[in-house]
Short mmCIF file of C-alpha atoms in Angstrom, two decimals:
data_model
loop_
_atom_site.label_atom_id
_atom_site.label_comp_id
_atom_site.label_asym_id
_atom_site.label_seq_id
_atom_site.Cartn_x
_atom_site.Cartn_y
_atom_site.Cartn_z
CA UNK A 79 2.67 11.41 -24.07
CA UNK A 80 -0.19 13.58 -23.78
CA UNK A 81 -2.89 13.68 -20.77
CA UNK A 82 -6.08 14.99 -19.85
CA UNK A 83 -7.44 14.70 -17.00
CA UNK A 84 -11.35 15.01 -15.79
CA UNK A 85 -11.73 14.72 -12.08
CA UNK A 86 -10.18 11.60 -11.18
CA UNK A 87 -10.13 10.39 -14.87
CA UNK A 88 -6.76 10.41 -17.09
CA UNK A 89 -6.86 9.93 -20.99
CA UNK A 90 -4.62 11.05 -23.41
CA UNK A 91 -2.16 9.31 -26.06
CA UNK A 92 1.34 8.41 -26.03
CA UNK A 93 3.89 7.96 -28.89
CA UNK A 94 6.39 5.73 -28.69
CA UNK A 95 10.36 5.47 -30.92
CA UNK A 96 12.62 3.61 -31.27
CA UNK A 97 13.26 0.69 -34.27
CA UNK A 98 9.44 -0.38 -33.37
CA UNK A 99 7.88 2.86 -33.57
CA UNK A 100 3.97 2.53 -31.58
CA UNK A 101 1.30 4.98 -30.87
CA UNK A 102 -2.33 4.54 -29.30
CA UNK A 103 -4.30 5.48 -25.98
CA UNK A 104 -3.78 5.85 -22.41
CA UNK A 105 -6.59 5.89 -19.92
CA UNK A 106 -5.72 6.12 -15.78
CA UNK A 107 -6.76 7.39 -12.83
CA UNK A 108 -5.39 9.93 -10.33
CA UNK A 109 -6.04 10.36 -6.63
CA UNK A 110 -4.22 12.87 -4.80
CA UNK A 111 -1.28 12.89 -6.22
CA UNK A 112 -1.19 8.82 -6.96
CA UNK A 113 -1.62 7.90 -10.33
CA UNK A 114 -2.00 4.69 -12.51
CA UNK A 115 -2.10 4.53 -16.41
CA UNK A 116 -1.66 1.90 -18.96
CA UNK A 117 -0.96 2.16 -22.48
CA UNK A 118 -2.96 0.48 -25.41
CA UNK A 119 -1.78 -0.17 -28.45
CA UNK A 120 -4.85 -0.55 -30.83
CA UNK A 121 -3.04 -2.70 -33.82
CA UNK A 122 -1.13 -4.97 -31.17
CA UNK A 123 -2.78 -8.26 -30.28
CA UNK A 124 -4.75 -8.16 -26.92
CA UNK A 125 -3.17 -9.36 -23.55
CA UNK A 126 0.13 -9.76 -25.34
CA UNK A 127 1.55 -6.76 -25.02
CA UNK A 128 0.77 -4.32 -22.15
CA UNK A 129 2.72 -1.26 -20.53
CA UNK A 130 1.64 0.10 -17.19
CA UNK A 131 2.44 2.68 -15.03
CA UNK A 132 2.33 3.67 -11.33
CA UNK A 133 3.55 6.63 -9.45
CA UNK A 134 3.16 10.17 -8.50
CA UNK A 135 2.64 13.89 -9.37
CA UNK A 136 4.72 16.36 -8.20
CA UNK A 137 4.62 19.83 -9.95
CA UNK A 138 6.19 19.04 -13.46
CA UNK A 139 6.90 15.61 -13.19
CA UNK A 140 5.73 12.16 -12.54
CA UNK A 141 7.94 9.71 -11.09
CA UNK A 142 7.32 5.55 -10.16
CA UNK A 143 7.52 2.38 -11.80
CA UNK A 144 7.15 1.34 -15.41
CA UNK A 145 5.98 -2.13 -16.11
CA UNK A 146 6.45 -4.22 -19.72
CA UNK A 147 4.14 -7.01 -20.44
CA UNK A 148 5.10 -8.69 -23.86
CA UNK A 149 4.00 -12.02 -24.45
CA UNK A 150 4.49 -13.43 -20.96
CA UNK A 151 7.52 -11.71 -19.63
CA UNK A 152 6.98 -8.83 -17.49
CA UNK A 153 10.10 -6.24 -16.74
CA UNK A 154 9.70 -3.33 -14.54
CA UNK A 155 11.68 -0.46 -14.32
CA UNK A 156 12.14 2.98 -12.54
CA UNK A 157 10.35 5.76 -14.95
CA UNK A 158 10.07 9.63 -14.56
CA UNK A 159 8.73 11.69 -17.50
CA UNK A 160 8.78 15.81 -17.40
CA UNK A 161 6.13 18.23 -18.38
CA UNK A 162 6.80 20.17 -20.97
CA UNK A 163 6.79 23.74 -20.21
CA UNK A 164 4.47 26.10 -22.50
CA UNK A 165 3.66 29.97 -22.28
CA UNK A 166 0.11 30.28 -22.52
CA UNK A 167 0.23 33.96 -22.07
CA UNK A 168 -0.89 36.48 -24.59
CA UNK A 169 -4.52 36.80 -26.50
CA UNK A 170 -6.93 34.09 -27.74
CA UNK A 171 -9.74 33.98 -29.98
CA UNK A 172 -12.84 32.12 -31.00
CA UNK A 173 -16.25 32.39 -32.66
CA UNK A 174 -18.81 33.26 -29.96
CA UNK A 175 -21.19 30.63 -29.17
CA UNK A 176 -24.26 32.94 -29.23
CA UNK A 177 -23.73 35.18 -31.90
CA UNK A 178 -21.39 35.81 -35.37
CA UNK A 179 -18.54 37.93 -33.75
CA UNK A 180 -15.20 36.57 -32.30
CA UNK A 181 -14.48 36.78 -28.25
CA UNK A 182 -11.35 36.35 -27.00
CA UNK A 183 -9.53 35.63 -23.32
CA UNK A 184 -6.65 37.36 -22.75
CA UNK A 185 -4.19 35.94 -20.01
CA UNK A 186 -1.49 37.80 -18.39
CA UNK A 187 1.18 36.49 -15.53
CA UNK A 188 1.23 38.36 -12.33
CA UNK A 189 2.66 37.74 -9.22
CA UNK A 190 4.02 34.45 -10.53
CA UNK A 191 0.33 33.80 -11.39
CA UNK A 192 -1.98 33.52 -14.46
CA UNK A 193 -5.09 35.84 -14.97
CA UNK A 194 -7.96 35.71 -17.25
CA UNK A 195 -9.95 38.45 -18.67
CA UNK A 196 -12.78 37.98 -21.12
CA UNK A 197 -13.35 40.00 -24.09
CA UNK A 198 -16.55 40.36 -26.23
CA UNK A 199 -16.32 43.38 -27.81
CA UNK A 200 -15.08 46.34 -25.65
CA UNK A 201 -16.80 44.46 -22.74
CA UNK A 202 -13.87 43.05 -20.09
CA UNK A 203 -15.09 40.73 -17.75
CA UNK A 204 -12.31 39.20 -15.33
CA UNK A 205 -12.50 35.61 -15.18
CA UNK A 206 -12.11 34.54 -11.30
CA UNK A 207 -12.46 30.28 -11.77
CA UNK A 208 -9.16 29.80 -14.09
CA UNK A 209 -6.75 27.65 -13.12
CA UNK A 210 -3.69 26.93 -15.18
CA UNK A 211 -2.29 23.24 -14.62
CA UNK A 212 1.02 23.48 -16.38
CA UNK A 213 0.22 22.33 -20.11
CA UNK A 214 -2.90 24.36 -20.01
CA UNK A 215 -5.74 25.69 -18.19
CA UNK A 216 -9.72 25.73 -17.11
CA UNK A 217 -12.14 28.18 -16.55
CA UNK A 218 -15.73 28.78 -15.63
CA UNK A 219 -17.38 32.16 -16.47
CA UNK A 220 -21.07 33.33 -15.94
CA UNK A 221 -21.31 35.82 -18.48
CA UNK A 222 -23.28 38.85 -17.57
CA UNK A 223 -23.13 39.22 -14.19
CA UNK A 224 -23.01 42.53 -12.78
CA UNK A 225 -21.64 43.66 -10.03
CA UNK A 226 -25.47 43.79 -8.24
CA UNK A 227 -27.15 41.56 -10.44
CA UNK A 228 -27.77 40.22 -13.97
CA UNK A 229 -28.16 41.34 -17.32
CA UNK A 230 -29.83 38.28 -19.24
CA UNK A 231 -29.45 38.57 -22.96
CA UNK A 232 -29.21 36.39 -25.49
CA UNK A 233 -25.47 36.43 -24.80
CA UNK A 234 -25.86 35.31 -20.99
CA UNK A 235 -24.78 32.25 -19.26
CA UNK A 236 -22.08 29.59 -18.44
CA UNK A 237 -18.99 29.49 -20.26
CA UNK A 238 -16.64 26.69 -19.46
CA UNK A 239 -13.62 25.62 -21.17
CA UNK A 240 -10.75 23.65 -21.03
CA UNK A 241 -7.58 23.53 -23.35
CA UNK A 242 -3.98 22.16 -23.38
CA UNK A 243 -1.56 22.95 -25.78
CA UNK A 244 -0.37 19.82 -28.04
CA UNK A 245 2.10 20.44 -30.37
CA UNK A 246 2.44 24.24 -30.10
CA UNK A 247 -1.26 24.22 -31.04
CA UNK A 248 -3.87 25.37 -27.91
CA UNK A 249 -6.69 22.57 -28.06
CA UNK A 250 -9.62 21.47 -25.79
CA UNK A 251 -13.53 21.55 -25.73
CA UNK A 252 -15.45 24.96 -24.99
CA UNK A 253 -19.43 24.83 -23.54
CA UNK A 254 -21.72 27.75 -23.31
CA UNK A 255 -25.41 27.51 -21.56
CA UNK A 256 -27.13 30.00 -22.05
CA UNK A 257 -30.32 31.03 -19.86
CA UNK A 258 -32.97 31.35 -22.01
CA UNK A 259 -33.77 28.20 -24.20
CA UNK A 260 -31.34 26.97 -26.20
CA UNK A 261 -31.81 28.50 -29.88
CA UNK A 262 -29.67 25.20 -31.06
CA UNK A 263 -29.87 21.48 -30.47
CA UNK A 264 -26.00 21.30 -29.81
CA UNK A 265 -26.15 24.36 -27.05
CA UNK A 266 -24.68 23.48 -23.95
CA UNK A 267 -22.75 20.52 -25.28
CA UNK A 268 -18.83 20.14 -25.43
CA UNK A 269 -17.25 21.15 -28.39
CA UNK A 270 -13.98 20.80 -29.98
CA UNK A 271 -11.83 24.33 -29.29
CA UNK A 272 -9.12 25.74 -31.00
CA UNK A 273 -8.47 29.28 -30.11
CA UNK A 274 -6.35 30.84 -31.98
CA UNK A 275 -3.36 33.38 -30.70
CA UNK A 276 -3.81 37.06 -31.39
CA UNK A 277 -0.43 38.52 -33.03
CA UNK A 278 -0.12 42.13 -30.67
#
């Protein structure tokens, strides 16, 4: 099972085995650490079959009880699932959103702790909003700042992204608004992100 989660929103997929192998959607909510999901199966018939769950966060894994609708008969059960763990660590690199040049964010473990750094050329620019949550991480960067003002260039303005890493692969949505007007109809929207790792 994979989540995301957006504020107090949770969606993300799940994949299920066994000798009836299912797949589909889960959507959920999470307050504090409380958090409720259920599980659709898009092919199975509506109201028949329904799996629901409701527990709590805490670090790597989530831990309460598992319920099993099918066709009338509901079974619940204790349930605890574990995060897998991931090294995000290293160099990562993606077409610039204002210009035909790769940037890259390069993230390095200190003190038991992720850091960012932004690179766009041989410009390093530490990113202070990035948070790693386990499977991943978010950040928020105002690019070209200064350290007593602004520079406002074509390259200038909000960069926010957030990415998880699903199946060894780092993926997640990337915006950048920029402060003059956008040049694009698409600027400043969420788009799919894939950076790629940087062999050192």
């Amino acid at each position: 099972m994979v989540l995301h989660q957006r504020l107090s929103n949770v969606s993300g997929k799940f994949e299920l085995d066994g000798p009836s192998p299912m797949a589909g959607h889960v959507g959920g909510e999470l307050w504090g650490d409380h958090v409720r999901c259920w599980l659709s199966h898009p092919q199975g018939p509506h109201g028949r079959f329904e799996v629901r769950f409701d527990g709590h966060v805490r670090d790597d894994t989530m831990a309460g009880t598992l319920g099993v609708a099918d066709q009338g008969r509901i079974e619940e059960r204790p349930w605890e699932a574990r995060r897998d763990q991931v090294d995000l660590t290293g160099t990562w690199k993606w077409p610039c959103a204002s210009g035909p040049r790769p940037v890259r964010l390069r993230i390095k473990r200190w003190n038991d702790q992720l850091t960012a750094t932004y690179l766009d050329g041989g410009r390093e620019t530490p990113v202070a909003d990035f948070y790693d949550f386990g499977g991943g991480f978010y950040l928020t960067l105002l690019v070209g700042r200064k350290a007593h003002g602004m520079v406002v260039t074509e390259d200038a303005g909000w960069l926010i992204g957030c990415a998880v890493v699903e199946d060894g692969i780092l993926t997640g949505t990337v915006e950048f608004h920029p402060y003059d007007a956008p040049s694009e109809p698409r600027s400043g929207r969420p788009q799919p992100w894939t950076p790629q790792r940087v062999i050192e």
